[in-house]
Structure formats: structure tokens, C-alpha cells
Short mmCIF file of C-alpha atoms in Angstrom, two decimals:
data_model
loop_
_atom_site.label_atom_id
_atom_site.label_comp_id
_atom_site.label_asym_id
_atom_site.label_seq_id
_atom_site.Cartn_x
_atom_site.Cartn_y
_atom_site.Cartn_z
CA TRP B 1 -6.20 20.49 49.84
CA TRP B 2 -3.24 18.22 49.09
CA ASP B 3 -4.05 15.95 52.01
CA VAL B 4 -7.80 15.79 51.25
CA PRO B 5 -8.36 14.54 47.68
CA GLY B 6 -12.11 14.60 48.20
CA VAL B 7 -12.04 18.39 47.98
CA TYR B 8 -10.90 18.22 44.36
CA THR B 9 -13.66 15.76 43.58
CA VAL B 10 -16.22 18.06 45.22
CA SER B 11 -14.93 21.01 43.19
CA ILE B 12 -15.15 19.10 39.91
CA ALA B 13 -18.63 17.80 40.79
CA THR B 14 -19.79 21.32 41.62
CA GLY B 15 -18.42 22.61 38.33
CA VAL B 16 -20.35 19.92 36.44
CA ARG B 17 -23.52 20.64 38.41
CA LEU B 18 -23.10 24.38 37.90
CA GLY B 19 -22.81 23.67 34.18
CA GLY B 20 -26.29 22.16 34.36
CA GLY B 21 -27.45 25.39 35.96
CA TYR B 22 -25.94 27.40 33.10
CA ILE B 23 -27.78 25.19 30.61
CA TRP B 24 -31.05 25.62 32.47
CA ALA B 25 -30.69 29.39 32.74
CA GLY B 26 -29.50 29.92 29.17
CA TYR B 27 -31.91 27.65 27.34
CA THR B 28 -35.09 27.83 29.42
CA GLY B 29 -36.35 30.90 27.58
CA VAL B 30 -35.46 29.32 24.24
CA PHE B 31 -37.18 26.02 24.97
CA TYR B 32 -40.35 27.52 26.47
CA SER B 33 -40.64 29.98 23.61
CA SER B 34 -43.85 31.15 21.98
CA LEU B 35 -44.84 30.21 18.48
CA PHE B 36 -44.03 33.66 17.13
CA LEU B 37 -41.36 36.29 17.63
CA GLN B 38 -42.88 39.74 17.26
CA GLN B 39 -41.09 42.66 15.70
CA SER B 40 -40.47 45.51 18.10
CA SER B 41 -39.59 49.13 17.56
CA SER B 42 -35.97 48.33 18.40
CA SER B 43 -35.77 45.67 15.69
CA SER B 44 -33.87 46.37 12.55
CA SER B 45 -35.88 47.76 9.66
CA ASN B 46 -37.24 45.42 7.05
CA SER B 47 -34.72 44.36 4.49
CA ASP B 48 -37.33 44.45 1.72
CA SER B 49 -37.48 48.04 0.41
CA THR B 50 -40.67 47.41 -1.59
CA LEU B 51 -42.87 47.47 1.50
CA SER B 52 -44.71 50.38 3.07
CA MET B 53 -44.81 50.35 6.87
CA SER B 54 -46.95 52.93 8.64
CA THR B 55 -45.71 51.87 12.08
CA VAL B 56 -42.78 49.57 12.82
CA GLY B 57 -44.17 46.16 13.74
CA SER B 58 -47.85 46.96 13.09
CA CYS B 59 -49.44 45.51 9.99
CA MET B 60 -52.54 44.68 8.00
CA TYR B 61 -51.10 42.17 5.53
CA SER B 62 -48.54 39.41 5.62
CA TYR B 63 -45.46 39.50 3.44
CA ASN B 64 -45.70 38.76 -0.28
CA SER B 65 -42.48 38.79 -2.27
CA THR B 66 -44.32 39.27 -5.58
CA ALA B 67 -46.41 42.30 -4.56
CA ASN B 68 -45.16 45.88 -4.57
CA ALA B 69 -46.70 48.18 -1.98
CA VAL B 70 -44.44 51.19 -2.52
CA GLY B 71 -46.35 54.43 -2.63
CA THR B 72 -49.40 52.99 -0.90
CA ALA B 73 -50.76 53.51 2.60
CA VAL B 74 -50.99 49.77 3.17
CA SER B 75 -49.12 48.26 6.14
CA VAL B 76 -47.39 45.10 4.96
CA CYS B 77 -44.91 42.95 6.88
CA GLY B 78 -41.37 42.54 5.58
CA SER B 79 -39.32 39.44 4.89
CA ASP B 80 -37.69 39.35 8.33
CA TYR B 81 -41.06 39.17 10.13
CA PRO B 82 -43.32 37.97 7.32
CA TYR B 83 -46.54 37.01 9.11
CA CYS B 84 -49.10 39.52 10.33
CA VAL B 85 -50.45 37.97 13.54
CA GLN B 86 -52.89 40.05 15.58
CA SER B 87 -51.78 43.18 13.72
CA GLN B 88 -48.14 42.57 14.64
CA CYS B 89 -45.43 41.54 12.20
CA SER B 90 -44.11 38.20 13.45
CA ALA B 91 -41.77 35.35 12.56
CA LEU B 92 -41.87 31.72 13.58
CA SER B 93 -39.65 30.82 16.52
CA SER B 94 -36.76 28.54 15.68
CA TYR B 95 -37.84 26.00 18.32
CA PRO B 96 -41.36 26.73 19.61
CA TRP B 97 -42.28 24.84 22.77
CA HIS B 98 -43.42 21.32 21.78
CA ASN B 99 -43.86 22.62 18.22
CA LYS B 100 -46.92 24.58 19.32
CA GLY B 101 -45.43 27.42 21.34
CA MET B 102 -46.16 28.77 24.80
CA ASP B 103 -47.67 32.16 25.50
CA SER B 104 -44.95 34.48 26.79
CA ILE B 105 -47.28 35.64 29.54
CA GLN B 106 -47.50 32.09 30.88
CA LEU B 107 -43.71 31.80 30.90
CA GLU B 108 -43.26 35.10 32.71
CA GLU B 109 -46.04 34.33 35.18
CA TYR B 110 -44.36 31.20 36.52
CA MET B 111 -40.68 31.83 35.91
CA SER B 112 -40.88 35.03 37.94
CA TRP B 113 -41.27 33.10 41.20
CA VAL B 114 -40.76 29.34 40.70
CA PRO B 115 -36.91 29.39 40.55
CA LEU B 116 -36.76 31.81 43.47
CA VAL B 117 -38.92 29.63 45.72
CA GLY B 118 -37.36 26.30 44.75
CA SER B 119 -33.73 27.41 44.83
CA ALA B 120 -34.10 29.44 48.02
CA LEU B 121 -35.77 26.55 49.85
CA GLY B 122 -33.12 24.16 48.58
CA SER B 123 -30.22 26.30 49.75
CA LEU B 124 -31.76 26.89 53.19
CA LEU B 125 -32.79 23.27 53.58
CA GLY B 126 -29.31 22.09 52.65
CA GLY B 127 -27.71 24.17 55.39
CA PHE B 128 -30.16 23.26 58.14
CA LEU B 129 -30.47 19.60 57.18
CA SER B 130 -26.74 18.95 57.00
CA ASP B 131 -25.96 20.70 60.27
CA TYR B 132 -28.79 18.84 62.00
CA LEU B 133 -27.62 15.44 60.78
CA ILE B 134 -24.00 16.22 61.56
CA ARG B 135 -24.85 17.34 65.07
CA ARG B 136 -26.90 14.21 65.72
CA LEU B 137 -24.13 11.99 64.37
CA SER B 138 -21.41 13.71 66.37
CA GLN B 139 -23.43 13.40 69.59
CA LYS B 140 -24.03 9.71 68.91
CA ILE B 141 -20.33 9.09 68.30
CA HIS B 142 -19.42 11.03 71.44
CA ARG B 143 -21.79 8.93 73.56
CA GLN B 144 -20.37 5.72 72.09
CA ARG B 145 -16.82 6.84 72.83
CA SER B 146 -17.74 7.90 76.35
CA VAL B 147 -19.30 4.52 77.09
CA SER B 148 -16.33 2.75 75.50
CA SER B 149 -13.76 4.71 77.47
CA ASP B 150 -15.63 4.18 80.77
CA SER B 151 -16.25 0.46 80.38
CA SER B 152 -13.38 -0.91 78.38
CA VAL B 153 -10.36 0.16 80.40
CA GLY B 154 -9.84 -1.65 83.66
CA HIS B 155 -6.77 -1.53 85.92
CA GLU B 156 -3.41 -3.19 86.11
CA GLY B 157 -3.33 -4.03 82.44
CA ASN B 158 -6.77 -5.66 82.43
CA SER B 159 -9.77 -4.57 80.35
CA MET B 160 -13.44 -4.85 81.18
CA ASP B 161 -16.17 -5.21 78.60
CA SER B 162 -19.74 -3.88 78.87
CA THR B 163 -20.85 -7.03 80.80
CA GLY B 164 -18.25 -6.55 83.49
CA VAL B 165 -16.00 -9.42 82.42
CA LYS B 166 -12.31 -8.68 82.68
CA TYR B 167 -9.83 -9.90 80.12
CA ALA B 168 -6.09 -9.46 79.68
CA LEU B 169 -4.71 -6.86 77.33
CA MET B 170 -1.81 -7.42 75.01
CA PRO B 171 0.87 -4.74 75.19
CA GLN B 172 -0.10 -3.21 71.86
CA ASP B 173 -3.76 -3.21 72.94
CA SER B 174 -2.90 -1.20 76.02
CA VAL B 175 -1.16 1.42 73.92
CA ASP B 176 -4.03 1.66 71.45
CA VAL B 177 -6.65 2.07 74.18
CA SER B 178 -4.58 4.68 75.95
CA MET B 179 -4.13 6.72 72.76
CA THR B 180 -7.80 6.53 71.92
CA SER B 181 -8.81 7.71 75.38
CA THR B 182 -6.42 10.63 75.19
CA GLU B 183 -7.68 11.63 71.78
CA ASN B 184 -11.31 11.40 72.86
CA ALA B 185 -10.68 13.55 75.91
CA SER B 186 -9.19 16.35 73.82
CA LEU B 187 -12.02 16.49 71.31
CA ASN B 188 -15.10 18.70 71.39
CA PRO B 189 -17.85 16.46 70.00
CA ILE B 190 -19.67 19.25 68.17
CA GLN B 191 -16.52 20.62 66.60
CA GLU B 192 -15.50 17.10 65.66
CA GLY B 193 -18.86 16.49 64.01
CA LEU B 194 -18.83 19.75 62.11
CA SER B 195 -15.41 18.98 60.65
CA THR B 196 -14.50 15.39 60.02
CA GLU B 197 -17.93 13.74 59.97
CA GLY B 198 -19.27 16.83 58.24
CA LEU B 199 -17.10 16.37 55.17
CA CYS B 200 -18.55 12.94 54.53
CA LEU B 201 -22.16 13.85 55.23
CA ARG B 202 -22.15 17.10 53.26
CA ALA B 203 -20.82 15.39 50.14
CA ALA B 204 -23.35 12.58 50.54
CA ILE B 205 -26.25 15.04 50.89
CA ALA B 206 -25.15 16.90 47.76
CA GLY B 207 -24.88 13.64 45.80
CA VAL B 208 -28.22 12.22 46.90
CA GLY B 209 -29.95 15.54 46.28
CA ASN B 210 -28.73 15.68 42.68
CA LEU B 211 -29.74 12.10 41.97
CA ILE B 212 -33.24 12.69 43.36
CA ALA B 213 -33.62 15.91 41.36
CA LEU B 214 -32.56 14.24 38.10
CA PRO B 215 -35.91 12.66 37.09
CA ILE B 216 -37.83 15.74 38.24
CA VAL B 217 -35.74 18.03 36.04
CA VAL B 218 -36.30 15.73 33.07
CA MET B 219 -40.06 15.74 33.71
CA SER B 220 -40.19 19.53 33.38
CA PHE B 221 -39.24 19.23 29.71
CA PHE B 222 -42.05 16.79 28.89
CA LEU B 223 -45.01 17.84 31.03
CA ASP B 224 -47.69 20.20 29.82
CA PHE B 225 -48.39 23.67 31.20
CA PRO B 226 -48.44 24.48 34.15
CA SER B 227 -47.09 21.20 35.55
CA CYS B 228 -43.82 21.74 33.68
CA PHE B 229 -43.14 24.76 35.92
CA LEU B 230 -44.59 23.51 39.20
CA VAL B 231 -42.29 20.47 39.29
CA MET B 232 -39.36 22.89 39.17
CA ILE B 233 -40.12 23.78 42.78
CA CYS B 234 -39.44 20.18 43.80
CA SER B 235 -36.33 19.93 41.64
CA GLY B 236 -35.05 23.18 43.12
CA VAL B 237 -35.60 22.07 46.70
CA VAL B 238 -33.55 18.87 46.33
CA GLY B 239 -31.32 19.93 43.42
CA GLU B 240 -29.97 23.05 45.11
CA LEU B 241 -28.81 21.32 48.27
CA TYR B 242 -25.31 21.05 46.86
CA LEU B 243 -23.99 24.60 46.84
CA SER B 244 -24.18 25.36 50.55
CA GLN B 245 -22.64 21.96 51.29
CA CYS B 246 -19.72 22.50 48.95
CA LEU B 247 -18.94 25.97 50.29
CA ALA B 248 -18.95 24.51 53.79
CA VAL B 249 -16.56 21.76 52.68
CA VAL B 250 -13.95 24.04 51.13
CA THR B 251 -13.98 26.31 54.21
CA ASP B 252 -13.97 23.51 56.78
CA SER B 253 -11.21 23.55 59.37
CA ALA B 254 -10.35 19.96 58.48
CA VAL B 255 -9.48 21.08 54.95
CA VAL B 256 -7.91 24.53 55.27
CA PRO B 257 -6.47 26.53 58.15
CA PRO B 258 -8.33 29.71 59.13
CA ASP B 259 -5.81 31.98 57.38
CA MET B 260 -6.28 30.17 54.04
CA VAL B 261 -10.08 30.24 53.74
CA ALA B 262 -10.18 33.03 51.14
CA PRO B 263 -7.64 31.36 48.81
CA SER B 264 -9.52 28.09 49.20
CA VAL B 265 -12.81 29.69 48.14
CA ALA B 266 -11.04 31.48 45.27
CA LEU B 267 -9.58 28.21 43.97
CA PHE B 268 -12.96 26.53 44.33
CA MET B 269 -14.71 29.30 42.37
CA PHE B 270 -12.06 29.16 39.66
CA ILE B 271 -12.54 25.42 39.16
CA ILE B 272 -16.34 25.44 39.08
CA THR B 273 -16.51 28.49 36.79
CA LEU B 274 -13.97 27.00 34.39
CA ILE B 275 -15.93 23.76 34.12
CA GLY B 276 -19.48 25.06 34.36
CA GLY B 277 -18.97 28.02 32.07
CA ASN B 278 -18.15 25.74 29.13
CA PHE B 279 -21.15 23.45 29.51
CA PRO B 280 -23.44 25.50 27.18
CA LEU B 281 -21.06 24.55 24.35
CA LEU B 282 -22.33 20.98 24.67
CA ILE B 283 -25.79 21.85 23.32
CA PRO B 284 -24.68 22.40 19.70
CA PHE B 285 -22.55 19.28 19.99
CA PHE B 286 -25.50 17.14 21.11
CA GLU B 287 -27.76 18.70 18.49
CA SER B 288 -25.49 17.31 15.77
CA PHE B 289 -26.33 13.68 16.57
CA VAL B 290 -29.48 13.72 18.73
CA GLY B 291 -31.71 13.28 15.69
CA TYR B 292 -34.97 14.98 14.72
CA ASN B 293 -33.27 16.74 11.83
CA ASP B 294 -36.38 16.66 9.64
CA THR B 295 -38.65 19.69 9.53
CA VAL B 296 -42.21 19.65 10.82
CA MET B 297 -45.32 21.34 9.44
CA ILE B 298 -46.77 24.00 11.72
CA GLN B 299 -50.29 25.26 11.07
CA PHE B 300 -51.44 28.71 12.18
CA THR B 301 -53.60 31.62 11.07
CA ALA B 302 -52.36 35.07 10.08
CA ALA B 303 -53.38 37.95 7.87
CA GLN B 304 -53.59 37.23 4.18
CA PRO B 305 -50.62 38.13 1.98
CA PHE B 306 -50.79 41.49 0.25
CA VAL B 307 -51.80 41.64 -3.40
CA MET B 308 -52.13 44.73 -5.56
CA ASN B 309 -55.91 44.36 -5.85
CA ASP B 310 -56.21 44.89 -2.09
CA ILE B 311 -55.31 48.56 -2.45
CA GLU B 312 -58.86 49.28 -3.58
CA SER B 313 -60.44 47.67 -0.50
CA VAL B 314 -58.23 47.52 2.59
CA THR B 315 -59.61 44.77 4.84
CA TYR B 316 -57.99 42.54 7.44
CA LYS B 317 -58.61 38.90 6.68
CA GLU B 318 -56.97 35.86 8.26
CA VAL B 319 -56.01 32.78 6.33
CA SER B 320 -54.45 29.44 7.29
CA TYR B 321 -50.74 28.77 6.78
CA ASN B 322 -48.79 25.50 6.78
CA VAL B 323 -45.11 26.29 7.18
CA GLU B 324 -42.07 24.05 7.56
CA ASN B 325 -40.05 24.69 10.68
CA ASN B 326 -37.37 23.10 12.85
CA ASP B 327 -38.46 20.19 15.01
CA ALA B 328 -38.44 21.45 18.61
CA ARG B 329 -37.61 17.95 19.86
CA LYS B 330 -34.08 18.41 18.60
CA LEU B 331 -33.42 21.17 21.14
CA GLN B 332 -35.58 19.43 23.74
CA TYR B 333 -33.59 16.20 23.78
CA SER B 334 -30.27 18.00 23.51
CA ILE B 335 -31.04 19.92 26.70
CA VAL B 336 -32.34 16.80 28.44
CA TYR B 337 -29.23 14.78 27.59
CA VAL B 338 -26.87 17.49 28.80
CA LEU B 339 -28.82 17.93 32.04
CA LEU B 340 -28.81 14.16 32.53
CA LEU B 341 -25.05 14.23 32.15
CA ALA B 342 -24.65 17.13 34.56
CA TYR B 343 -26.90 15.86 37.35
CA LEU B 344 -25.89 12.21 37.10
CA LEU B 345 -22.16 12.85 36.87
CA ALA B 346 -22.27 15.43 39.66
CA GLY B 347 -24.25 13.09 41.91
CA VAL B 348 -21.83 10.21 41.36
CA LEU B 349 -18.79 12.43 41.93
CA TYR B 350 -20.26 13.76 45.17
CA LEU B 351 -20.76 10.20 46.43
CA ILE B 352 -17.19 9.34 45.43
CA ALA B 353 -16.04 12.38 47.38
CA ALA B 354 -18.04 11.17 50.39
CA CYS B 355 -16.14 7.87 50.24
CA GLN B 356 -12.85 9.75 49.96
CA PHE B 357 -13.75 11.80 53.04
CA TYR B 358 -14.68 8.60 54.85
CA PHE B 359 -11.24 7.11 54.27
CA PHE B 360 -9.65 10.44 55.10
CA ALA B 361 -11.47 10.44 58.44
CA LYS B 362 -10.51 6.82 59.03
CA LYS B 363 -6.91 7.63 58.29
CA LYS B 364 -7.04 10.42 60.86
CA ARG B 365 -8.41 7.92 63.43
CA PHE B 366 -11.89 9.43 63.38
CA ASN B 367 -15.24 7.89 62.56
CA CYS B 368 -17.49 9.21 59.78
#
């Protein structure tokens, strides 16, 4: 690793990109949340002791702090889940999707297969695409070197170009040509392509993939259902190209000897986990200055609040509510800004690493 500074850049870039993955995994369920959180049987009991609950979570009336239902058979929601929505005690989500909420069934329907398809295709495509390009490049370089070695070296200190014209060689030129021919003869073109040229190409593929995925990832946080999920397939295909490339880089024979592959992977995993694991801490930081601190009014229908007169005639009746709640755009833009930082910074660092590998290959008298 000491001789190949691009490996450190790749590791840092992967840690930053992995941090974006942590953000996406940790906050996707929060962002695409429904309008209400329903009380379940595992939820803590209502903190208001004045309410009578026949079944935990089920209800007939919404919460009313001024009414006392003790000793009655009326099912009234408590203060923790104050609204009776479809006979279930519910509370408003902190950040409902686009301030209107998304049905949890819709989220589960698409998130159960979209990440799997997009990420799997991206990982497989990254491996096949990089190896294909590297093989084509190595074969091209080998043909160029073969033609050069056959046509450029004449006899008795003279050199012949591709047109057949001889010209005199300076002493240092003779040495350089001789060394190049010897080096070319000892190289396997495929092995050469999968090592030296591969470092440069793999980093470039990872960088370009992240930059292409950047606008698609941002779109998923602004599009309506179901487009917000379908575009994730495209972002997964191009955005997940990086991981297979980076693992190939840190295990490449040009970077580590065969007996040091495991320590190389361990160091790589340590760096990316250390960086990526702390990225979720950026969301509260961005929320502090992203704006949208004012509350918004959310309108919905739920069961009427309980009053003592309702004991005589128990009927379920829905009424309209206008309730102040957090503006979901605060979380939305915080996630978008952090993901922009992760994808953009990772893409730039990967391209910087590709340049570092290029100069490394040039220093080793190879072409990239």
C-alpha cells in the first residue's frame, strides 16, 4: 500500500460512498413513512390512566384530555396515540412522506425487491464490465507493443520505423529500446491488463458510476409513487458498480503480494467502516441549518373525541382534524444534501485515484 497511494484514496472514497448507503438504509423507512403510526399490542400502555381500553390499540373515540371514561365500556385512545383512525389508535408520524404520508403496504411492496434487483445487477455488471474493458485494453496494448517491437528495432544500431525507413539510434535510445523489448517479452498481456491497467480502469468505473447515479438518487426523493421506487433500480445498477471494483483493487497483485491479501482486505474494511459508519450522524447536523423549521398544518379525518354524553349512545363518527406537525421537507433535504455529499465526493475521489494509478503505472514503465 505504501507504494500505491491510490489505494488509500480508493479506501476513503469507498468509506464515503458506504456512508451514503448507511444513510439510505437507515432513513428510507423514515422518509417514506405513512401519515400515522398505529399502536400495536407490544406498545407501551397509555400514560393517561383516565381512559378505558377494551383492546390495546383498538378504539371507538379519539383522545380527549377533558373527558373521563373510567368505569365505562367505551374504547378511547390515550395521549400517546390520540387519534382513532379506522378503529386503531394512531399518532401522526414525525415526518410523513411529502407531508401526506405513504401507505406502508406500498412501501413494503416495492422495497422488498427494488434494492435487491438494482444492487445485484450493479454488482454483477461492475465485475463483468470492468474485466471486459480491461481485457480489451490489455490486448490492444499488447498488439501495439508487438508491432512496435517488430518494426522499430533494426540491426547494427539502426532503427526502422513502420514505413521501412531506417534511422540511426543514439546510444541511450538503443538501451531504452532494448529494455522495453525485454520487458514486453516477459509480460503476459492478460495478467498485465488485470493488474496495472486494471487499477486505473476500476477506479474510473467506480467514479463515473457514482456520478451518474447521483441525479437519479436525488430524483427518488422528489418523484411521486411509484416512480420514486422504480428509479432506484437505475441508481442501483450504476451506483453499485463501485464495491466489486474496490475489492478487486485492494486484492490486486500490483498492490499486495499473495500472502498479504487478507490483511489488505481487513485494513480496507476497517477504513470504510470507520468512515461510513459515522455518516448517519450528519443528518441531525444538516437538519440544524437546512431550514423548514416552521410547522405545517396536516388535515385528516379520525373518530370524534370522547365526551361524557357519548356514553348514552355509543356511535363511531369521523370528524376532520387540522393538526400542526413537523415539515417533512426538513428531513427530505437533509437526506438529499448528505447523499449529494457522499456520491459526489466519492465519485471525485475515485477519479483522483484513477489518476494516481495512472501515474503509478507510468512510473512502473507500463501504460494505463
